[in-house]
Short mmCIF file of C-alpha atoms in Angstrom, two decimals:
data_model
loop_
_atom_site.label_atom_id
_atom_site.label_comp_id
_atom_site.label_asym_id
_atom_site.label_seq_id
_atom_site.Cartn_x
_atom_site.Cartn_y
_atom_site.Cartn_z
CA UNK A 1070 16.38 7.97 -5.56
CA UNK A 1071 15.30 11.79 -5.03
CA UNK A 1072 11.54 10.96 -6.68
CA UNK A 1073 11.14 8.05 -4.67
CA UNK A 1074 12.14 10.05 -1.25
CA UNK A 1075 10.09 13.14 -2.47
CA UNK A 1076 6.78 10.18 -2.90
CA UNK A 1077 7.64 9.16 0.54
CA UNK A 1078 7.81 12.30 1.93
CA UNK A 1079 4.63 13.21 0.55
CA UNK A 1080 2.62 9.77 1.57
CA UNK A 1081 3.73 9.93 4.91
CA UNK A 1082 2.69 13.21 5.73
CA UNK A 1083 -0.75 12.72 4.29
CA UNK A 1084 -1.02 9.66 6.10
CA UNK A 1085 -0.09 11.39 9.35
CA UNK A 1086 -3.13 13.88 8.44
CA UNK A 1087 -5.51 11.13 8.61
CA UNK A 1088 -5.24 11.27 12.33
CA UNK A 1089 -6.05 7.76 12.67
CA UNK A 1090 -5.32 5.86 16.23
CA UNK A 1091 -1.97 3.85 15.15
CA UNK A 1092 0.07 4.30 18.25
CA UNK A 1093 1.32 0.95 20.12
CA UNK A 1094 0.11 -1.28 17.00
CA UNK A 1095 1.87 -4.02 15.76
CA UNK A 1096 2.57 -3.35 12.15
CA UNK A 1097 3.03 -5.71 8.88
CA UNK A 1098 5.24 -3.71 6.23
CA UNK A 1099 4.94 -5.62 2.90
CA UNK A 1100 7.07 -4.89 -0.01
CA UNK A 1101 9.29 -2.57 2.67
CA UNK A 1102 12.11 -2.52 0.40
CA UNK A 1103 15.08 -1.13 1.86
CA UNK A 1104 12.79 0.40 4.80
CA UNK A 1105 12.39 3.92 4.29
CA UNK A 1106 8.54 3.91 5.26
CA UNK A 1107 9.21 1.98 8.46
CA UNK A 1108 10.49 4.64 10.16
CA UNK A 1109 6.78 6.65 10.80
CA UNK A 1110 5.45 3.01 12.69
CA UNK A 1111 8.70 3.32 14.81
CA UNK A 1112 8.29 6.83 15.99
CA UNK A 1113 4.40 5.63 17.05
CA UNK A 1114 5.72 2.73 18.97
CA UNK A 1115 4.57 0.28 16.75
CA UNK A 1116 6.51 -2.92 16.60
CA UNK A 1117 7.03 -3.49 13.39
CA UNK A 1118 7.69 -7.31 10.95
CA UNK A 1119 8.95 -5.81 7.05
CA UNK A 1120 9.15 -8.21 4.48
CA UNK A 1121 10.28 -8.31 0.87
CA UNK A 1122 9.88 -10.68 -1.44
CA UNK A 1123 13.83 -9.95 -2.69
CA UNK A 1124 16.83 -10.91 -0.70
CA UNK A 1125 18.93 -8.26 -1.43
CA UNK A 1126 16.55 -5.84 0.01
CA UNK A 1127 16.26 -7.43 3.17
CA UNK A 1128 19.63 -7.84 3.26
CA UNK A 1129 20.58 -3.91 2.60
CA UNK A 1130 17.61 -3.08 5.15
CA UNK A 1131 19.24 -4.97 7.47
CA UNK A 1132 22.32 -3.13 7.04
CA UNK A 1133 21.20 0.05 7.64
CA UNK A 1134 18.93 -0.83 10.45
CA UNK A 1135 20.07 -4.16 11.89
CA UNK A 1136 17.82 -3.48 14.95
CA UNK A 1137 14.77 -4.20 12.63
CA UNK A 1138 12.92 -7.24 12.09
CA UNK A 1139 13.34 -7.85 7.97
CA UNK A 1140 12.07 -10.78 6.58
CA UNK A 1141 12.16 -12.50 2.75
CA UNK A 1142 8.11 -12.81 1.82
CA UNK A 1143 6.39 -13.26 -1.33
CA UNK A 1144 2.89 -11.76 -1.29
CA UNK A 1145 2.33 -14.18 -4.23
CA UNK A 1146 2.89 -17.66 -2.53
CA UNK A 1147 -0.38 -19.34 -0.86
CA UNK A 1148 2.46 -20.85 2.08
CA UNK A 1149 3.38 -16.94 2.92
CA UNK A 1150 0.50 -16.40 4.69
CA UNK A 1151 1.49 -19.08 7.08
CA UNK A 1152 4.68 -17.91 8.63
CA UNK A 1153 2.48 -14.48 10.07
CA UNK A 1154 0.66 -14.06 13.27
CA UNK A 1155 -2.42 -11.41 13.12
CA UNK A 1156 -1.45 -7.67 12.95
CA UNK A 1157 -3.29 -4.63 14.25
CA UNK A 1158 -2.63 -2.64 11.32
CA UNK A 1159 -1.08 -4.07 7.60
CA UNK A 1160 0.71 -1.02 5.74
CA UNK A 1161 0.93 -1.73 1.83
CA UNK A 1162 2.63 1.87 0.49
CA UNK A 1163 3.55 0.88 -2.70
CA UNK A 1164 3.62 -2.86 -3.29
CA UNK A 1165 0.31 -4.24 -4.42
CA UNK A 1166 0.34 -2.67 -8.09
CA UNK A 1167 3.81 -4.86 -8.42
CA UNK A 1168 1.79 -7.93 -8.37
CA UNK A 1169 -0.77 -9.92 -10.85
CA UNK A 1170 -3.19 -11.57 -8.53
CA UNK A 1171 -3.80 -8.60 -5.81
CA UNK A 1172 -7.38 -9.63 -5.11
CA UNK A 1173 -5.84 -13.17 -3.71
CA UNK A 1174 -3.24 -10.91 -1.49
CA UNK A 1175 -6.09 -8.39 0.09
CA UNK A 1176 -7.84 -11.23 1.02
CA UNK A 1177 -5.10 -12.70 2.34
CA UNK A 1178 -3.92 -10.27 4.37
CA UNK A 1179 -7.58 -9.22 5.58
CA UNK A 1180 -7.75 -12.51 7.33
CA UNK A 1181 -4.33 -11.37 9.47
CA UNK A 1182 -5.20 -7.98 10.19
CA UNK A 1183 -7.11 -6.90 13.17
CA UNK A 1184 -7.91 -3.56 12.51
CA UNK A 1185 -6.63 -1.27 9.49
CA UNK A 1186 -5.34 -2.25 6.20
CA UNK A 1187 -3.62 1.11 4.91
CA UNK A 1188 -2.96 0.92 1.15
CA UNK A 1189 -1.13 3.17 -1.31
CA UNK A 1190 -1.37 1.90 -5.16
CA UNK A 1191 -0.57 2.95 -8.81
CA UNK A 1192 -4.57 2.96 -10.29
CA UNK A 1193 -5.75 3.69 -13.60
CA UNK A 1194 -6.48 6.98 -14.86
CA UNK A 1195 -10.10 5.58 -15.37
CA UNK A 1196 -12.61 3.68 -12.75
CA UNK A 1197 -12.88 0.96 -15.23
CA UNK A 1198 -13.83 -1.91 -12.61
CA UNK A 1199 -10.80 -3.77 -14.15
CA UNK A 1200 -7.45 -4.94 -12.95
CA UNK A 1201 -5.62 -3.90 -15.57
CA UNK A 1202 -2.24 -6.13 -16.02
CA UNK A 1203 0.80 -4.81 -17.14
CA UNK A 1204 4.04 -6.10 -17.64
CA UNK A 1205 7.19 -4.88 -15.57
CA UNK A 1206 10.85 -5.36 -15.44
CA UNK A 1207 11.71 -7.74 -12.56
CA UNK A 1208 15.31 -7.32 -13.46
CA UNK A 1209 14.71 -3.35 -11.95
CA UNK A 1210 14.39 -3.86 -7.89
CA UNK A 1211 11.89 -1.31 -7.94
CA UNK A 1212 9.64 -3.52 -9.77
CA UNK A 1213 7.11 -6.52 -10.23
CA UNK A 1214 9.08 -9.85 -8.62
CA UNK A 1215 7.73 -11.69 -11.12
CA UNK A 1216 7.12 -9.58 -13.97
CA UNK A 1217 3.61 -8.95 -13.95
CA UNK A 1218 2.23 -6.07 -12.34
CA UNK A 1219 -1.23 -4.09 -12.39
CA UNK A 1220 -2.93 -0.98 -12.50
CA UNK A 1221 -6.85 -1.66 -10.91
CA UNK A 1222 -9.55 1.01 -11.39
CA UNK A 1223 -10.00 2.96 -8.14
CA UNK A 1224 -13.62 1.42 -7.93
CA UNK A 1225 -12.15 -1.96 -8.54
CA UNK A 1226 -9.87 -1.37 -5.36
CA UNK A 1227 -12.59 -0.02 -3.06
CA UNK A 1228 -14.94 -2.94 -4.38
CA UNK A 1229 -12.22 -5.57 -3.14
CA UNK A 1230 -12.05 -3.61 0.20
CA UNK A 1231 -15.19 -3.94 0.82
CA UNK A 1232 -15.39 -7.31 0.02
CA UNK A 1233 -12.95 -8.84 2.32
CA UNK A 1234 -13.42 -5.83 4.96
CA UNK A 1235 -16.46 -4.90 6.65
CA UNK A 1236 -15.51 -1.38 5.87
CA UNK A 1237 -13.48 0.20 2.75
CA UNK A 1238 -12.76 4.16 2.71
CA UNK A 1239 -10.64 6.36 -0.44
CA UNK A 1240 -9.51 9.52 1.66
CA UNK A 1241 -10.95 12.77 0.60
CA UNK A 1242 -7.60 14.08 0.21
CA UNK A 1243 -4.02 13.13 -1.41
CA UNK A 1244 -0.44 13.54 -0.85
CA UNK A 1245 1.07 16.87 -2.09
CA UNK A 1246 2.91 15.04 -5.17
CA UNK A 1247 1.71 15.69 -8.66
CA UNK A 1248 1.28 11.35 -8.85
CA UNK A 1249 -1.83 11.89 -6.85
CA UNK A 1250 -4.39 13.34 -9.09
CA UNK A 1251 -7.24 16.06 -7.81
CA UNK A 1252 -9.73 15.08 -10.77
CA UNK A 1253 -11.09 12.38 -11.96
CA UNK A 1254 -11.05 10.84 -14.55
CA UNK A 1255 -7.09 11.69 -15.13
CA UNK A 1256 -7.59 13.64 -18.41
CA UNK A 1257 -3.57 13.63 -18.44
CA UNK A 1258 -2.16 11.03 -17.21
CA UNK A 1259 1.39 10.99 -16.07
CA UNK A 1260 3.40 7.54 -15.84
CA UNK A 1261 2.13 6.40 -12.67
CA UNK A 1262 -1.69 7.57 -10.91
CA UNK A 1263 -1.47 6.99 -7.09
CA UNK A 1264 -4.26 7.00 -4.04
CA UNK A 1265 -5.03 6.26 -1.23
CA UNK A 1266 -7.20 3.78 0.23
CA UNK A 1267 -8.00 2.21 3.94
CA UNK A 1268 -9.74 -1.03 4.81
CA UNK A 1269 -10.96 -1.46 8.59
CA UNK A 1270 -12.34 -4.31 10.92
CA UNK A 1271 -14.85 -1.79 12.46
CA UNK A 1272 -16.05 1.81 11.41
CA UNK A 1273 -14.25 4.56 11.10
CA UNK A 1274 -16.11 7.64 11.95
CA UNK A 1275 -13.27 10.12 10.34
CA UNK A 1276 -14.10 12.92 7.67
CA UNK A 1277 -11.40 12.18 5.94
CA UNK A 1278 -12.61 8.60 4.73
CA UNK A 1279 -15.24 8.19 2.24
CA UNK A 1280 -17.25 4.93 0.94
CA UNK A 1281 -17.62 6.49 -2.17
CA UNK A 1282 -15.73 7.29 -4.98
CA UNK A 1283 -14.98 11.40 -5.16
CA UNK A 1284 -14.67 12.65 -8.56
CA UNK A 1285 -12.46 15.65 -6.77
CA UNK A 1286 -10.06 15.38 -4.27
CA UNK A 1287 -7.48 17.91 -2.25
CA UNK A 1288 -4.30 17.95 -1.06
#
């Protein structure tokens, strides 16, 4: 879908202009879909797990990249966490909003990462501290697995961070896409509100990641 690849475009070029060390990591890709984000880890030398918590993803990924290593995951499901090793770095680009419990999945997923979380979400127009439900069509691939989604409060998503982190940054800047917005609060919203947010093991001395809330941001 032309939107989609333009949103991709966009977040993986301001995540490349974070400059942070990801070379020679190994890499947990949740909600990969059909793997069109997986292909920045692989030009770092990452090795890379993607899972999916539909079948016929994986299976299409697979398809078009059979060298890859796809598996079916739900982020929802206690047992999930089981099947995974630890990771250097977990990427989340565009999955946790798609789910109704995303405190229980941070945490989750803080215990198997070793270094940097990386995490690109849908938020609310407002920092209202709240996780803000919503439903979603799980019928549409694109969407909630199991129906319920959520749109958190930037402050609500830096608060969980924190919590289950020793450090949580927003970056100072965001992807050239008008979904990222420049001012906050979003006086006009558009359908979905995206940032940008990093959780880390150990401190990361980097300009470009604040522990604080910015009101303005730039591309």
């Amino acid at each position: 879908h032309p939107l989609m690849l333009e949103i991709t475009q966009a977040s993986l070029e301001h995540l490349a202009s974070l400059n942070l060390d990801l070379k020679n990591s190994s890499v947990l890709e949740v909600g990969a879909g059909v793997g069109n984000l997986t292909g920045f880890f692989e030009k770092l030398n990452c090795d890379i797990l993607s899972i999916d918590a539909r079948k016929e993803l994986v299976k299409e990924h697979l398809e078009r990249h059979p060298n890859r290593k796809v598996e079916v995951a739900d982020l929802e499901l206690p047992e999930t966490y089981y099947m995974f090793s630890e990771f250097d770095i977990v990427f989340c680009y565009g999955t946790l909003y798609h789910l109704s419990n995303p405190e229980f999945v941070i945490e989750k997923l803080a215990k198997i990462c070793k270094k940097i979380f990386l995490l690109e979400i849908c938020v609310n127009s407002v920092d209202n501290g709240n996780i803000n439900l919503v439903k979603e069509q799980k019928f549409f691939l694109h969407q909630s697995f199991h129906g319920i989604g959520c749109r958190p409060g930037r402050d609500w998503v830096l608060s969980k961070l924190k919590k289950y982190f020793p450090f949580g940054y927003i970056t100072s800047s965001q992807p050239k896409h008008p979904d990222y917005a420049l001012e906050w609060p979003v006086l006009k919203p558009r359908e979905n509100t995206r940032a940008v947010f990093v959780g880390a093991k150990y401190q990361l001395n980097n300009p470009l990641l604040l522990e604080k809330l910015p009101m303005k941001q730039f591309n």
